[in-house]
Short mmCIF file of C-alpha atoms and ligand atoms in Angstrom, two decimals:
data_model
loop_
_atom_site.label_atom_id
_atom_site.label_comp_id
_atom_site.label_asym_id
_atom_site.label_seq_id
_atom_site.Cartn_x
_atom_site.Cartn_y
_atom_site.Cartn_z
CA MET A 19 0.05 0.10 -0.06
CA ILE A 20 1.48 3.37 -0.93
CA ARG A 21 1.03 6.02 1.69
CA TYR A 22 0.55 9.60 0.60
CA SER A 23 0.12 12.82 2.41
CA ARG A 24 -2.97 14.66 1.22
CA VAL A 25 -4.18 18.17 1.88
CA ILE A 26 -7.23 17.80 4.24
CA GLY A 27 -7.58 21.53 5.17
CA THR A 28 -6.23 25.09 4.52
CA GLY A 29 -6.53 28.41 6.14
CA GLY A 30 -5.20 31.83 5.89
CA TYR A 31 -5.01 35.24 7.83
CA LEU A 32 -4.28 38.84 6.70
CA PRO A 33 -4.07 41.58 9.12
CA GLU A 34 -6.66 44.48 8.85
CA GLU A 35 -4.42 47.30 8.11
CA ILE A 36 -3.78 48.10 4.36
CA ARG A 37 -0.79 50.02 3.35
CA THR A 38 -1.04 51.45 -0.26
CA ASN A 39 1.64 52.49 -2.67
CA GLU A 40 0.41 55.96 -2.40
CA GLU A 41 0.99 55.95 1.39
CA ILE A 42 4.52 54.58 0.99
CA SER A 43 5.15 57.35 -1.76
CA LYS A 44 4.68 59.99 1.03
CA THR A 45 7.80 58.82 2.96
CA VAL A 46 10.10 57.39 0.35
CA ASP A 47 10.88 58.73 -3.20
CA THR A 48 8.74 56.34 -5.32
CA SER A 49 5.34 56.35 -6.90
CA ASP A 50 2.29 54.00 -7.21
CA SER A 51 2.97 53.58 -10.90
CA TRP A 52 6.67 52.67 -10.60
CA ILE A 53 5.94 49.97 -7.93
CA TYR A 54 2.90 48.64 -9.84
CA GLU A 55 4.71 48.44 -13.14
CA ARG A 56 7.99 46.83 -11.72
CA THR A 57 6.35 44.64 -9.08
CA GLY A 58 2.63 44.12 -9.62
CA ILE A 59 1.88 45.25 -5.96
CA LYS A 60 -0.66 47.91 -5.21
CA SER A 61 -0.97 47.44 -1.30
CA ARG A 62 0.10 45.20 1.51
CA ARG A 63 -1.22 44.18 4.97
CA ILE A 64 0.56 45.31 8.03
CA ALA A 65 0.31 43.47 11.39
CA GLY A 66 -1.34 45.51 14.24
CA PRO A 67 0.81 46.29 17.28
CA ASN A 68 -0.40 43.23 19.29
CA GLU A 69 -0.29 40.87 16.40
CA SER A 70 2.67 38.52 15.79
CA ALA A 71 3.85 35.62 13.82
CA ALA A 72 2.34 33.28 16.48
CA SER A 73 -0.97 35.12 16.80
CA MET A 74 -1.65 35.14 13.08
CA ALA A 75 -0.43 31.43 12.77
CA GLU A 76 -3.17 30.50 15.31
CA ILE A 77 -5.97 32.11 13.24
CA ALA A 78 -4.69 30.39 9.88
CA ALA A 79 -4.16 27.10 11.69
CA ARG A 80 -7.53 27.16 13.33
CA GLN A 81 -9.25 27.70 9.92
CA ALA A 82 -7.31 24.68 8.44
CA ILE A 83 -8.14 22.49 11.44
CA GLU A 84 -11.79 23.42 11.05
CA ALA A 85 -11.80 23.04 7.27
CA ALA A 86 -10.39 19.41 7.82
CA ASP A 87 -13.01 18.74 10.49
CA CYS A 88 -10.17 17.48 12.54
CA ASP A 89 -9.65 16.74 16.31
CA PRO A 90 -6.69 18.90 17.12
CA GLU A 91 -5.36 16.19 19.40
CA THR A 92 -4.84 13.95 16.41
CA ILE A 93 -2.19 16.34 14.99
CA ASP A 94 1.20 14.76 15.70
CA LEU A 95 3.57 17.17 14.19
CA ILE A 96 3.59 21.04 13.80
CA ILE A 97 5.97 22.82 11.47
CA VAL A 98 6.12 26.60 11.36
CA ALA A 99 7.92 28.41 8.61
CA THR A 100 8.93 31.81 9.54
CA GLY A 101 11.81 34.32 9.47
CA THR A 102 10.06 36.70 11.84
CA PRO A 103 9.56 34.59 14.94
CA ASP A 104 8.11 36.06 18.20
CA HIS A 105 11.12 34.78 20.02
CA VAL A 106 14.58 33.36 19.22
CA TYR A 107 13.11 30.43 21.39
CA PRO A 108 10.79 28.96 22.07
CA SER A 109 10.04 28.32 18.54
CA THR A 110 6.92 29.77 16.90
CA GLY A 111 5.86 26.07 16.41
CA CYS A 112 5.78 25.70 20.36
CA LEU A 113 3.91 29.06 20.85
CA LEU A 114 1.34 27.91 18.28
CA GLN A 115 1.12 24.51 20.03
CA GLN A 116 0.45 26.29 23.30
CA ARG A 117 -2.21 28.58 21.64
CA LEU A 118 -4.03 25.63 20.09
CA GLY A 119 -3.71 23.50 23.28
CA ILE A 120 -2.42 20.52 21.37
CA LYS A 121 -0.56 18.31 23.85
CA ASN A 122 0.66 15.25 21.91
CA ALA A 123 2.69 16.85 19.03
CA ALA A 124 6.15 17.79 18.40
CA ALA A 125 6.66 21.32 17.19
CA PHE A 126 9.52 23.22 15.54
CA ASP A 127 10.25 26.05 12.99
CA VAL A 128 12.08 25.78 9.81
CA GLN A 129 13.91 28.89 8.38
CA ALA A 130 14.23 29.00 4.77
CA ALA A 131 13.08 32.59 4.07
CA CYS A 132 10.40 32.83 1.36
CA SER A 133 10.83 29.13 0.49
CA GLY A 134 9.96 28.12 4.13
CA SER A 135 6.50 26.64 3.39
CA ILE A 136 7.85 24.50 0.58
CA PHE A 137 10.67 23.28 2.99
CA ALA A 138 8.08 22.60 5.50
CA LEU A 139 5.80 20.63 2.99
CA ASN A 140 8.91 18.54 2.03
CA ILE A 141 9.65 17.57 5.70
CA ALA A 142 5.95 16.93 6.51
CA ASP A 143 5.55 14.78 3.44
CA GLN A 144 8.60 12.67 4.50
CA TYR A 145 7.18 12.25 8.02
CA ILE A 146 3.91 11.07 6.65
CA LYS A 147 5.25 8.88 3.86
CA SER A 148 7.54 7.08 6.30
CA GLY A 149 4.76 6.47 8.77
CA ALA A 150 6.28 8.62 11.38
CA ALA A 151 3.23 10.92 11.56
CA LYS A 152 -0.35 10.80 10.47
CA LYS A 153 -1.36 14.46 10.62
CA VAL A 154 1.02 17.48 10.22
CA LEU A 155 0.02 21.07 10.49
CA ILE A 156 2.22 23.43 8.46
CA VAL A 157 2.05 27.08 8.96
CA GLY A 158 4.06 29.96 7.19
CA THR A 159 3.62 33.17 9.18
CA GLU A 160 5.39 36.52 8.77
CA VAL A 161 5.51 39.93 10.22
CA CYS A 162 7.91 41.14 7.46
CA SER A 163 6.92 44.85 8.12
CA ARG A 164 8.89 44.60 11.33
CA ILE A 165 12.10 43.73 9.61
CA VAL A 166 11.69 46.05 6.75
CA ASP A 167 13.63 49.28 6.59
CA TRP A 168 10.83 51.86 5.77
CA THR A 169 13.30 54.40 4.43
CA ASP A 170 14.67 51.82 1.89
CA ARG A 171 12.60 52.10 -1.38
CA GLY A 172 14.24 49.10 -2.80
CA THR A 173 12.65 46.70 -0.16
CA CYS A 174 9.94 48.51 1.81
CA ILE A 175 7.68 48.50 -1.39
CA LEU A 176 7.64 44.68 -1.59
CA PHE A 177 6.71 43.10 1.76
CA GLY A 178 3.64 42.49 3.72
CA ASP A 179 2.41 40.39 6.75
CA GLY A 180 0.18 37.27 6.92
CA ALA A 181 -0.11 33.69 7.73
CA GLY A 182 -1.22 30.63 5.64
CA ALA A 183 -1.69 27.00 6.75
CA ILE A 184 -2.16 23.47 5.42
CA LEU A 185 -3.05 20.41 7.21
CA LEU A 186 -1.74 17.23 5.82
CA GLY A 187 -3.12 13.70 6.60
CA ALA A 188 -1.96 10.32 5.72
CA SER A 189 -4.08 8.80 2.84
CA GLU A 190 -3.98 5.87 0.36
CA GLN A 191 -5.24 8.45 -2.22
CA ALA A 192 -2.75 10.44 -4.12
CA GLY A 193 -2.00 13.79 -2.66
CA VAL A 194 1.50 15.33 -2.43
CA LEU A 195 3.12 13.82 -5.65
CA SER A 196 6.78 15.02 -4.96
CA THR A 197 8.57 18.00 -3.31
CA HIS A 198 11.95 19.23 -4.14
CA ILE A 199 14.15 21.66 -2.11
CA HIS A 200 17.45 23.20 -2.80
CA SER A 201 19.67 25.83 -1.34
CA ASP A 202 22.94 27.56 -2.34
CA GLY A 203 24.61 29.60 0.51
CA GLU A 204 27.06 31.24 -2.01
CA PHE A 205 24.28 33.77 -2.61
CA LYS A 206 24.19 34.78 1.19
CA ASP A 207 24.97 38.45 0.49
CA LEU A 208 22.41 39.28 -2.13
CA LEU A 209 19.45 38.98 0.26
CA TYR A 210 19.77 38.81 4.00
CA CYS A 211 18.46 40.14 7.38
CA PRO A 212 21.14 40.35 10.00
CA ASN A 213 20.57 39.59 13.73
CA PRO A 214 22.58 42.34 15.40
CA GLN A 215 22.29 40.70 18.85
CA ALA A 216 24.10 37.57 17.79
CA ALA A 217 26.52 39.31 15.52
CA THR A 218 30.29 39.40 15.61
CA ASP A 219 32.04 42.65 16.50
CA THR A 220 32.56 43.45 12.73
CA ASN A 221 28.81 43.19 11.99
CA LYS A 222 27.41 44.56 15.21
CA SER A 223 26.66 47.92 13.67
CA GLU A 224 24.13 46.30 11.17
CA LEU A 225 20.54 46.85 11.97
CA GLY A 226 18.17 43.94 11.77
CA PHE A 227 16.52 45.05 8.51
CA ILE A 228 16.24 43.21 5.15
CA SER A 229 18.97 44.11 2.75
CA MET A 230 18.64 43.14 -0.84
CA ARG A 231 20.25 43.63 -4.22
CA GLY A 232 16.90 43.27 -6.04
CA ASN A 233 17.92 43.24 -9.57
CA GLU A 234 20.61 40.43 -9.01
CA VAL A 235 18.06 38.36 -7.04
CA PHE A 236 15.44 38.85 -9.72
CA LYS A 237 17.68 37.41 -12.39
CA VAL A 238 18.81 34.17 -10.35
CA ALA A 239 15.09 33.80 -9.31
CA VAL A 240 13.81 33.58 -12.82
CA ASN A 241 16.58 31.17 -13.96
CA THR A 242 16.29 28.99 -10.89
CA LEU A 243 12.40 28.73 -11.02
CA GLY A 244 12.52 27.64 -14.58
CA ARG A 245 14.87 24.87 -13.46
CA ILE A 246 12.74 23.63 -10.73
CA VAL A 247 9.62 23.45 -12.93
CA ASP A 248 11.59 21.12 -15.23
CA GLU A 249 13.02 19.03 -12.48
CA THR A 250 9.40 18.59 -10.85
CA LEU A 251 7.74 17.56 -14.25
CA GLU A 252 10.72 15.09 -14.83
CA ALA A 253 10.47 13.58 -11.56
CA ASN A 254 6.77 12.95 -12.12
CA LYS A 255 7.07 11.92 -15.84
CA MET A 256 4.50 14.67 -16.56
CA ASN A 257 4.05 17.22 -19.19
CA LYS A 258 3.55 20.98 -18.84
CA SER A 259 -0.09 20.44 -19.96
CA ASP A 260 -0.79 17.98 -16.93
CA ILE A 261 -0.61 20.92 -14.50
CA ASP A 262 -4.04 22.65 -13.75
CA TRP A 263 -2.63 25.47 -11.48
CA LEU A 264 0.55 27.18 -10.64
CA VAL A 265 0.72 28.60 -7.12
CA PRO A 266 3.89 30.74 -7.03
CA HIS A 267 5.73 32.48 -4.41
CA GLN A 268 4.42 36.09 -4.62
CA ALA A 269 7.54 38.16 -4.92
CA ASN A 270 7.20 39.91 -8.23
CA ILE A 271 4.64 39.67 -11.03
CA ARG A 272 7.30 39.73 -13.60
CA ILE A 273 8.97 36.71 -12.02
CA ILE A 274 5.53 34.92 -11.85
CA MET A 275 4.90 35.73 -15.52
CA ALA A 276 8.34 34.32 -16.56
CA THR A 277 7.57 31.04 -14.85
CA ALA A 278 4.07 30.77 -16.33
CA LYS A 279 5.54 31.31 -19.62
CA LYS A 280 7.99 28.54 -19.16
CA LEU A 281 5.10 26.36 -18.33
CA LYS A 282 3.13 27.50 -21.33
CA MET A 283 0.40 28.49 -18.81
CA SER A 284 -2.22 31.22 -19.26
CA MET A 285 -2.18 33.75 -16.35
CA ASN A 286 -5.81 32.47 -15.74
CA GLN A 287 -4.19 29.32 -14.37
CA VAL A 288 -1.80 31.02 -12.14
CA VAL A 289 -2.86 32.17 -8.48
CA VAL A 290 -1.81 35.90 -8.21
CA THR A 291 -2.41 37.47 -4.66
CA LEU A 292 0.50 39.91 -4.60
CA GLU A 293 -1.44 42.88 -5.92
CA ASN A 294 -3.19 43.50 -2.42
CA GLN A 295 -0.78 41.30 -0.29
CA GLY A 296 2.85 42.05 -1.44
CA ASN A 297 5.54 39.48 -0.61
CA THR A 298 4.44 37.69 2.55
CA SER A 299 7.69 35.49 2.48
CA SER A 300 6.92 31.98 3.86
CA ALA A 301 3.25 32.68 4.15
CA SER A 302 2.66 33.72 0.38
CA VAL A 303 2.34 30.31 -1.21
CA LEU A 304 0.01 28.97 1.57
CA LEU A 305 -2.02 32.20 1.49
CA ALA A 306 -2.43 31.81 -2.24
CA PHE A 307 -3.21 28.19 -2.24
CA ASN A 308 -5.84 28.69 0.63
CA GLU A 309 -7.38 31.67 -1.26
CA ALA A 310 -7.82 29.63 -4.60
CA ILE A 311 -9.23 26.54 -2.70
CA ARG A 312 -11.74 28.76 -0.85
CA ASP A 313 -12.97 30.64 -3.79
CA GLY A 314 -13.49 27.38 -5.66
CA ARG A 315 -10.71 27.81 -8.35
CA ILE A 316 -8.71 24.82 -7.24
CA LYS A 317 -10.82 21.70 -7.20
CA ARG A 318 -10.32 18.22 -5.78
CA GLY A 319 -8.35 16.07 -8.15
CA GLN A 320 -6.74 18.88 -9.85
CA VAL A 321 -2.83 19.01 -10.06
CA VAL A 322 -1.20 22.11 -8.53
CA LEU A 323 2.46 23.10 -8.71
CA LEU A 324 3.57 25.24 -5.68
CA GLU A 325 7.14 26.85 -6.09
CA ALA A 326 8.99 29.46 -4.08
CA PHE A 327 12.45 31.16 -4.00
CA GLY A 328 14.08 33.18 -1.32
CA ALA A 329 17.15 34.25 0.65
CA GLY A 330 19.89 31.79 1.05
CA PHE A 331 19.18 31.27 -1.74
CA THR A 332 16.68 28.59 -1.09
CA TRP A 333 14.19 27.28 -3.68
CA GLY A 334 11.71 24.49 -4.03
CA SER A 335 8.61 23.04 -5.39
CA ALA A 336 5.67 20.79 -4.47
CA LEU A 337 3.51 18.98 -6.86
CA ILE A 338 0.04 18.22 -5.30
CA LYS A 339 -2.85 16.31 -6.71
CA TYR A 340 -5.61 18.32 -4.62
N1 ACO B 30 10.79 53.57 -6.65
C1 ACO B 30 11.41 54.19 -7.58
N2 ACO B 30 12.73 53.90 -8.15
C2 ACO B 30 13.19 52.89 -7.56
C3 ACO B 30 12.67 52.14 -6.49
C4 ACO B 30 11.52 52.43 -6.00
N3 ACO B 30 10.64 51.83 -5.03
N4 ACO B 30 13.43 51.06 -6.16
C5 ACO B 30 14.57 51.05 -6.94
N5 ACO B 30 14.44 52.19 -7.76
C6 ACO B 30 15.27 52.67 -8.74
C7 ACO B 30 16.82 52.30 -8.47
O1 ACO B 30 17.33 53.22 -7.65
C8 ACO B 30 17.41 52.25 -9.97
O2 ACO B 30 17.60 53.54 -10.24
P1 ACO B 30 18.92 53.89 -11.11
O3 ACO B 30 18.72 53.24 -12.35
O4 ACO B 30 19.00 55.42 -11.14
O5 ACO B 30 20.05 53.36 -10.46
C9 ACO B 30 16.23 51.72 -10.71
O6 ACO B 30 14.99 52.05 -9.94
C10 ACO B 30 16.12 50.36 -11.17
O7 ACO B 30 16.41 49.58 -10.11
P2 ACO B 30 16.49 48.04 -10.13
O8 ACO B 30 16.83 47.40 -8.79
O9 ACO B 30 17.31 47.46 -11.39
O10 ACO B 30 14.92 47.72 -10.57
P3 ACO B 30 14.20 46.36 -10.83
O11 ACO B 30 13.53 46.50 -12.17
O12 ACO B 30 15.12 45.33 -10.67
O13 ACO B 30 13.11 46.30 -9.58
C11 ACO B 30 12.71 45.07 -7.59
C12 ACO B 30 13.47 46.26 -8.27
C13 ACO B 30 11.30 45.27 -7.67
C14 ACO B 30 13.30 45.15 -6.19
C15 ACO B 30 13.01 43.78 -8.26
O14 ACO B 30 14.36 43.73 -8.55
C16 ACO B 30 12.58 42.51 -7.58
O15 ACO B 30 11.57 42.25 -7.60
N6 ACO B 30 13.70 41.67 -7.15
C17 ACO B 30 13.38 40.34 -6.71
C18 ACO B 30 12.78 40.32 -5.28
C19 ACO B 30 12.81 38.91 -5.04
O16 ACO B 30 12.32 38.00 -5.60
N7 ACO B 30 13.07 38.52 -3.67
C20 ACO B 30 13.23 37.06 -3.27
C21 ACO B 30 12.22 36.65 -2.34
S1 ACO B 30 12.33 37.60 -0.92
C22 ACO B 30 12.83 36.83 0.42
O17 ACO B 30 13.29 35.61 0.30
C23 ACO B 30 12.90 37.35 1.76
#
């Protein structure tokens, strides 16, 4: 008997506050038209002063658990992907576990920047396929607004806050078909966010904000995502036409369009949320997946390709029969 992990519930949460391009244009030298043309972003959500990665994760997770009609006590593993944890430790996974009141689960965080949710899916899938876990809760949650330098027009226009969740359960029916993850630390200086408290003397003066050489990141992202698409199709002996939906990481509409073109997919088959959410890092793919499931675009039995690229660099994909 082949054992698969299958998506049994999804959830998502976006904070209330909307920050538009016009508002950002009042504080840095940019414009709505520049931002929209270069990125596809119009506005992003900003977490309230009392919200955090853990508090947003809780709302998204509860939705996923409810959608799956699942007793939380049957969840045996919680994996949270975040680059903006509430604490260095305990992990946001443990904070989420406490909030959900789940006793019999192990919980931990993965840190793979914007690819975090794909890395979490990869880990969860191995646990379920091997029989080590039956139900795994995966959450990507970020308060990017708190690690963004709001005086840096090259980065502050891009990011937003939010949380997305998936509950995976063991099944004999096909679900997650394959996952692929990669990283290359050689690119560590193109996109990073320092941790001043743990820095060496040489790096202590750096503030804890995102630093990015956007144009260079852009070029590597386009090429790398093209390769991961080929790798995923090849591993599953599938053709481009077998994919019903592309759910990409929401970094830049031009990167998304390049991947869709590579797949010969119409933009009608691509889930795009960045216009009103920006880049929510590890939450973005899960938020987009949840949105398209809830509004009825993605239907049971369809084949969905999830992909992401982020700091590290890290990149990965998951091919899912929903
Ligand atoms: N408004 C106006 N002008 C701007 C802005 C702005 N917000 N930002 C940059 N510019 C200027 C630059 O200063 C530059 O001016 P110059 O020509 O006088 O030097 C010009 O616009 C072009 O700058 P580029 O950086 O070449 O612009 P580009 O078209 O590459 O767009 C962007 C920049 C949007 C950041 C793009 O490079 C991008 O999206 N990069 C990839 C982001 C990404 O994928 N990140 C990975 C995931 S994130 C994660 O893992 C945490």
